PDB file of N, CA and C in Angstrom:
ATOM      1  N   MET B1031      -3.316   7.537  27.454  1.00 83.00           N
ATOM      2  CA  MET B1031      -2.086   8.847  26.989  1.00 83.00           C
ATOM      3  C   MET B1031      -1.261   8.040  26.838  1.00 83.00           C
ATOM      4  N   ALA B1032       0.013   8.186  25.877  1.00 95.00           N
ATOM      5  CA  ALA B1032       1.268   7.022  25.419  1.00 95.00           C
ATOM      6  C   ALA B1032       2.276   8.037  25.551  1.00 95.00           C
ATOM      7  N   TRP B1033       3.622   8.144  26.140  1.00 97.00           N
ATOM      8  CA  TRP B1033       4.750   9.024  26.116  1.00 97.00           C
ATOM      9  C   TRP B1033       5.635   8.297  25.107  1.00 97.00           C
ATOM     10  N   SER B1034       6.419   8.821  24.802  1.00 97.00           N
ATOM     11  CA  SER B1034       7.273   8.586  23.625  1.00 97.00           C
ATOM     12  C   SER B1034       8.375   9.332  23.474  1.00 97.00           C
ATOM     13  N   TRP B1035       9.237   9.374  23.137  1.00 98.00           N
ATOM     14  CA  TRP B1035      10.824  10.315  22.451  1.00 98.00           C
ATOM     15  C   TRP B1035      11.013   9.899  21.187  1.00 98.00           C
ATOM     16  N   ARG B1036      11.278  11.603  20.736  1.00 97.00           N
ATOM     17  CA  ARG B1036      11.552  11.537  19.556  1.00 97.00           C
ATOM     18  C   ARG B1036      12.930  11.848  19.540  1.00 97.00           C
ATOM     19  N   TYR B1037      13.846  11.190  17.999  1.00 97.00           N
ATOM     20  CA  TYR B1037      15.379  11.466  18.628  1.00 97.00           C
ATOM     21  C   TYR B1037      15.511  12.254  17.527  1.00 97.00           C
ATOM     22  N   GLU B1038      16.835  13.191  17.444  1.00 96.00           N
ATOM     23  CA  GLU B1038      17.180  14.109  16.198  1.00 96.00           C
ATOM     24  C   GLU B1038      18.848  13.806  16.713  1.00 96.00           C
ATOM     25  N   GLY B1039      19.504  13.830  15.476  1.00 94.00           N
ATOM     26  CA  GLY B1039      20.576  13.969  14.603  1.00 94.00           C
ATOM     27  C   GLY B1039      21.757  15.583  15.074  1.00 94.00           C
ATOM     28  N   THR B1040      22.692  15.713  14.588  1.00 88.00           N
ATOM     29  CA  THR B1040      23.658  17.007  14.640  1.00 88.00           C
ATOM     30  C   THR B1040      22.948  17.889  14.023  1.00 88.00           C
ATOM     31  N   ASP B1041      21.899  17.826  12.997  1.00 88.00           N
ATOM     32  CA  ASP B1041      22.107  18.715  12.232  1.00 88.00           C
ATOM     33  C   ASP B1041      20.529  18.719  12.410  1.00 88.00           C
ATOM     34  N   GLY B1042      19.875  18.407  13.751  1.00 85.00           N
ATOM     35  CA  GLY B1042      18.197  18.613  13.778  1.00 85.00           C
ATOM     36  C   GLY B1042      17.709  17.367  12.758  1.00 85.00           C
ATOM     37  N   ALA B1043      18.097  16.892  11.924  1.00 92.00           N
ATOM     38  CA  ALA B1043      17.164  16.012  11.437  1.00 92.00           C
ATOM     39  C   ALA B1043      16.740  14.685  12.407  1.00 92.00           C
ATOM     40  N   SER B1044      15.211  14.189  12.015  1.00 94.00           N
ATOM     41  CA  SER B1044      14.911  12.880  13.117  1.00 94.00           C
ATOM     42  C   SER B1044      16.153  11.882  12.432  1.00 94.00           C
ATOM     43  N   VAL B1045      16.107  10.825  13.590  1.00 94.00           N
ATOM     44  CA  VAL B1045      17.076   9.969  13.322  1.00 94.00           C
ATOM     45  C   VAL B1045      16.433   9.072  14.013  1.00 94.00           C
ATOM     46  N   ASP B1046      16.955   7.564  13.340  1.00 93.00           N
ATOM     47  CA  ASP B1046      16.178   6.814  13.991  1.00 93.00           C
ATOM     48  C   ASP B1046      16.436   6.196  15.784  1.00 93.00           C
ATOM     49  N   GLY B1047      15.702   5.421  16.642  1.00 93.00           N
ATOM     50  CA  GLY B1047      15.832   5.474  17.576  1.00 93.00           C
ATOM     51  C   GLY B1047      15.228   4.328  18.095  1.00 93.00           C
ATOM     52  N   PRO B1048      14.760   4.079  19.688  1.00 95.00           N
ATOM     53  CA  PRO B1048      14.160   2.820  19.906  1.00 95.00           C
ATOM     54  C   PRO B1048      12.393   3.469  20.051  1.00 95.00           C
ATOM     55  N   ALA B1049      11.691   2.999  19.740  1.00 94.00           N
ATOM     56  CA  ALA B1049      10.178   3.028  19.143  1.00 94.00           C
ATOM     57  C   ALA B1049       9.420   2.671  20.420  1.00 94.00           C
ATOM     58  N   ASP B1050       9.832   2.642  21.693  1.00 95.00           N
ATOM     59  CA  ASP B1050       9.395   2.496  23.280  1.00 95.00           C
ATOM     60  C   ASP B1050       8.085   3.400  23.623  1.00 95.00           C
ATOM     61  N   THR B1051       7.038   2.983  23.365  1.00 97.00           N
ATOM     62  CA  THR B1051       6.552   3.828  24.732  1.00 97.00           C
ATOM     63  C   THR B1051       6.104   3.594  26.084  1.00 97.00           C
ATOM     64  N   PHE B1052       5.526   4.473  26.912  1.00 97.00           N
ATOM     65  CA  PHE B1052       5.611   4.653  28.093  1.00 97.00           C
ATOM     66  C   PHE B1052       3.996   5.346  28.740  1.00 97.00           C
ATOM     67  N   SER B1053       3.273   4.266  29.615  1.00 97.00           N
ATOM     68  CA  SER B1053       2.168   4.530  30.264  1.00 97.00           C
ATOM     69  C   SER B1053       2.251   6.327  30.963  1.00 97.00           C
ATOM     70  N   SER B1054       3.409   6.768  31.298  1.00 97.00           N
ATOM     71  CA  SER B1054       3.353   7.558  32.227  1.00 97.00           C
ATOM     72  C   SER B1054       4.910   8.816  31.608  1.00 97.00           C
ATOM     73  N   GLN B1055       4.440   9.381  32.081  1.00 97.00           N
ATOM     74  CA  GLN B1055       6.086  10.725  32.074  1.00 97.00           C
ATOM     75  C   GLN B1055       7.276  10.430  32.447  1.00 97.00           C
ATOM     76  N   ALA B1056       7.110   9.757  34.162  1.00 97.00           N
ATOM     77  CA  ALA B1056       7.878   9.350  35.038  1.00 97.00           C
ATOM     78  C   ALA B1056       8.599   7.791  34.214  1.00 97.00           C
ATOM     79  N   ASP B1057       7.485   7.124  34.015  1.00 97.00           N
ATOM     80  CA  ASP B1057       8.524   6.173  33.475  1.00 97.00           C
ATOM     81  C   ASP B1057       9.185   6.745  31.957  1.00 97.00           C
ATOM     82  N   ALA B1058       9.011   7.451  31.122  1.00 98.00           N
ATOM     83  CA  ALA B1058       9.717   7.322  29.904  1.00 98.00           C
ATOM     84  C   ALA B1058      11.025   8.493  30.614  1.00 98.00           C
ATOM     85  N   GLU B1059      10.965   9.019  31.475  1.00 97.00           N
ATOM     86  CA  GLU B1059      11.928   9.950  31.873  1.00 97.00           C
ATOM     87  C   GLU B1059      13.320   9.131  32.868  1.00 97.00           C
ATOM     88  N   SER B1060      12.381   8.284  33.552  1.00 98.00           N
ATOM     89  CA  SER B1060      13.621   7.442  33.845  1.00 98.00           C
ATOM     90  C   SER B1060      13.861   6.184  32.746  1.00 98.00           C
ATOM     91  N   TRP B1061      13.760   5.849  31.948  1.00 98.00           N
ATOM     92  CA  TRP B1061      14.182   5.236  30.966  1.00 98.00           C
ATOM     93  C   TRP B1061      15.042   5.839  30.139  1.00 98.00           C
ATOM     94  N   ILE B1062      14.798   7.074  29.597  1.00 97.00           N
ATOM     95  CA  ILE B1062      15.877   8.063  29.454  1.00 97.00           C
ATOM     96  C   ILE B1062      17.102   8.322  29.798  1.00 97.00           C
ATOM     97  N   GLY B1063      17.068   8.489  31.295  1.00 96.00           N
ATOM     98  CA  GLY B1063      17.996   8.600  31.965  1.00 96.00           C
ATOM     99  C   GLY B1063      18.626   7.580  32.004  1.00 96.00           C
ATOM    100  N   GLN B1064      18.206   6.417  32.173  1.00 96.00           N
ATOM    101  CA  GLN B1064      18.836   5.429  32.027  1.00 96.00           C
ATOM    102  C   GLN B1064      20.133   5.119  30.050  1.00 96.00           C
ATOM    103  N   THR B1065      19.399   5.266  29.672  1.00 96.00           N
ATOM    104  CA  THR B1065      19.851   5.229  28.171  1.00 96.00           C
ATOM    105  C   THR B1065      20.505   6.434  27.988  1.00 96.00           C
ATOM    106  N   TRP B1066      20.734   7.481  28.250  1.00 95.00           N
ATOM    107  CA  TRP B1066      20.878   8.420  27.033  1.00 95.00           C
ATOM    108  C   TRP B1066      22.404   8.325  26.692  1.00 95.00           C
ATOM    109  N   ARG B1067      23.391   7.957  27.264  1.00 94.00           N
ATOM    110  CA  ARG B1067      24.770   7.583  26.767  1.00 94.00           C
ATOM    111  C   ARG B1067      24.706   6.975  26.059  1.00 94.00           C
ATOM    112  N   GLU B1068      23.872   6.022  25.741  1.00 95.00           N
ATOM    113  CA  GLU B1068      23.799   4.377  24.542  1.00 95.00           C
ATOM    114  C   GLU B1068      23.274   5.556  23.322  1.00 95.00           C
ATOM    115  N   LEU B1069      22.409   6.402  23.668  1.00 96.00           N
ATOM    116  CA  LEU B1069      21.785   7.085  22.166  1.00 96.00           C
ATOM    117  C   LEU B1069      22.708   7.750  21.896  1.00 96.00           C
ATOM    118  N   ALA B1070      23.396   8.664  22.801  1.00 94.00           N
ATOM    119  CA  ALA B1070      24.528   9.572  22.611  1.00 94.00           C
ATOM    120  C   ALA B1070      25.217   9.529  21.737  1.00 94.00           C
ATOM    121  N   ALA B1071      25.952   7.906  21.814  1.00 94.00           N
ATOM    122  CA  ALA B1071      27.276   7.089  21.540  1.00 94.00           C
ATOM    123  C   ALA B1071      26.613   7.167  19.802  1.00 94.00           C
ATOM    124  N   SER B1072      25.332   6.951  19.338  1.00 94.00           N
ATOM    125  CA  SER B1072      24.712   5.811  18.473  1.00 94.00           C
ATOM    126  C   SER B1072      24.698   7.475  17.919  1.00 94.00           C
ATOM    127  N   GLY B1073      25.047   9.016  17.809  1.00 93.00           N
ATOM    128  CA  GLY B1073      24.448   9.423  17.157  1.00 93.00           C
ATOM    129  C   GLY B1073      23.542  10.738  17.290  1.00 93.00           C
ATOM    130  N   VAL B1074      22.668  10.291  18.628  1.00 96.00           N
ATOM    131  CA  VAL B1074      21.816  11.310  19.022  1.00 96.00           C
ATOM    132  C   VAL B1074      21.789  12.461  19.502  1.00 96.00           C
ATOM    133  N   THR B1075      21.614  13.551  19.219  1.00 96.00           N
ATOM    134  CA  THR B1075      21.998  14.762  19.837  1.00 96.00           C
ATOM    135  C   THR B1075      21.124  15.377  21.199  1.00 96.00           C
ATOM    136  N   SER B1076      19.577  14.716  20.500  1.00 97.00           N
ATOM    137  CA  SER B1076      18.351  15.846  21.506  1.00 97.00           C
ATOM    138  C   SER B1076      17.207  14.573  21.552  1.00 97.00           C
ATOM    139  N   VAL B1077      16.777  15.027  22.154  1.00 98.00           N
ATOM    140  CA  VAL B1077      15.304  14.109  22.321  1.00 98.00           C
ATOM    141  C   VAL B1077      14.359  14.942  22.698  1.00 98.00           C
ATOM    142  N   THR B1078      13.047  14.814  22.455  1.00 97.00           N
ATOM    143  CA  THR B1078      11.766  15.440  22.633  1.00 97.00           C
ATOM    144  C   THR B1078      10.878  14.622  23.204  1.00 97.00           C
ATOM    145  N   LEU B1079      10.391  14.578  24.285  1.00 98.00           N
ATOM    146  CA  LEU B1079       9.359  14.032  24.963  1.00 98.00           C
ATOM    147  C   LEU B1079       7.976  14.207  24.331  1.00 98.00           C
ATOM    148  N   VAL B1080       7.355  13.330  23.894  1.00 97.00           N
ATOM    149  CA  VAL B1080       5.736  13.450  23.090  1.00 97.00           C
ATOM    150  C   VAL B1080       4.833  12.589  23.984  1.00 97.00           C
ATOM    151  N   GLU B1081       3.744  13.343  24.315  1.00 97.00           N
ATOM    152  CA  GLU B1081       2.474  12.956  24.824  1.00 97.00           C
ATOM    153  C   GLU B1081       1.519  12.750  23.892  1.00 97.00           C
ATOM    154  N   ASP B1082       1.201  11.437  23.202  1.00 93.00           N
ATOM    155  CA  ASP B1082       0.391  11.124  22.063  1.00 93.00           C
ATOM    156  C   ASP B1082       1.093  12.160  20.959  1.00 93.00           C
ATOM    157  N   ASP B1083       0.203  13.391  20.318  1.00 90.00           N
ATOM    158  CA  ASP B1083       0.819  14.060  19.247  1.00 90.00           C
ATOM    159  C   ASP B1083       1.611  15.517  19.620  1.00 90.00           C
ATOM    160  N   ARG B1084       1.542  15.802  21.145  1.00 96.00           N
ATOM    161  CA  ARG B1084       1.954  16.550  21.918  1.00 96.00           C
ATOM    162  C   ARG B1084       2.835  17.252  22.438  1.00 96.00           C
ATOM    163  N   VAL B1085       3.841  17.520  21.697  1.00 96.00           N
ATOM    164  CA  VAL B1085       5.068  18.077  22.516  1.00 96.00           C
ATOM    165  C   VAL B1085       5.201  18.370  24.018  1.00 96.00           C
ATOM    166  N   ASP B1086       6.235  17.665  24.882  1.00 97.00           N
ATOM    167  CA  ASP B1086       5.747  18.428  26.113  1.00 97.00           C
ATOM    168  C   ASP B1086       7.579  19.215  26.229  1.00 97.00           C
ATOM    169  N   TYR B1087       8.482  18.530  25.994  1.00 97.00           N
ATOM    170  CA  TYR B1087       9.449  19.223  26.203  1.00 97.00           C
ATOM    171  C   TYR B1087      10.646  18.337  25.001  1.00 97.00           C
ATOM    172  N   ARG B1088      11.744  19.624  24.872  1.00 96.00           N
ATOM    173  CA  ARG B1088      13.314  19.094  24.323  1.00 96.00           C
ATOM    174  C   ARG B1088      14.282  19.296  25.237  1.00 96.00           C
ATOM    175  N   MET B1089      15.543  18.151  24.766  1.00 95.00           N
ATOM    176  CA  MET B1089      16.830  18.296  25.954  1.00 95.00           C
ATOM    177  C   MET B1089      17.625  17.478  25.017  1.00 95.00           C
ATOM    178  N   SER B1090      18.613  18.581  24.831  1.00 95.00           N
ATOM    179  CA  SER B1090      19.863  18.014  24.682  1.00 95.00           C
ATOM    180  C   SER B1090      20.778  17.120  25.525  1.00 95.00           C
ATOM    181  N   LEU B1091      21.159  16.350  24.482  1.00 94.00           N
ATOM    182  CA  LEU B1091      22.047  15.154  25.053  1.00 94.00           C
ATOM    183  C   LEU B1091      23.618  15.156  25.261  1.00 94.00           C
ATOM    184  N   LEU B1092      23.955  16.533  24.287  1.00 90.00           N
ATOM    185  CA  LEU B1092      25.483  16.868  24.486  1.00 90.00           C
ATOM    186  C   LEU B1092      25.938  17.479  25.932  1.00 90.00           C
ATOM    187  N   PRO B1093      27.401  17.301  25.901  1.00 83.00           N
ATOM    188  CA  PRO B1093      27.451  18.205  27.478  1.00 83.00           C
ATOM    189  C   PRO B1093      27.755  19.459  27.113  1.00 83.00           C
ATOM    190  N   THR B1094      27.794  19.950  28.029  1.00 79.00           N
ATOM    191  CA  THR B1094      27.127  21.533  28.409  1.00 79.00           C
ATOM    192  C   THR B1094      28.973  22.042  28.442  1.00 79.00           C
ATOM    193  N   ALA B1095      28.989  23.166  27.787  1.00 70.00           N
ATOM    194  CA  ALA B1095      30.016  23.715  27.323  1.00 70.00           C
ATOM    195  C   ALA B1095      30.465  24.336  29.160  1.00 70.00           C
ATOM    196  N   GLU B1096      31.670  24.063  29.148  1.00 62.00           N
ATOM    197  CA  GLU B1096      32.193  24.428  30.495  1.00 62.00           C
ATOM    198  C   GLU B1096      33.133  26.009  30.227  1.00 62.00           C
TER     199      GLU B1096
END
């Protein structure tokens, strides 16, 4: 099983991002925790965690409204 991230921009369309793959969900989540700021700065507004072809969850990189 391989875990990877998919990246989306403001319009919900796919955008290019790192093509790293991870051997576990924990490794993938640790990586996104370390790199999400750089991804957001490059125009990525949300990410989707994928295990092989199965979507696990989607997460916004935008700040929450206060």
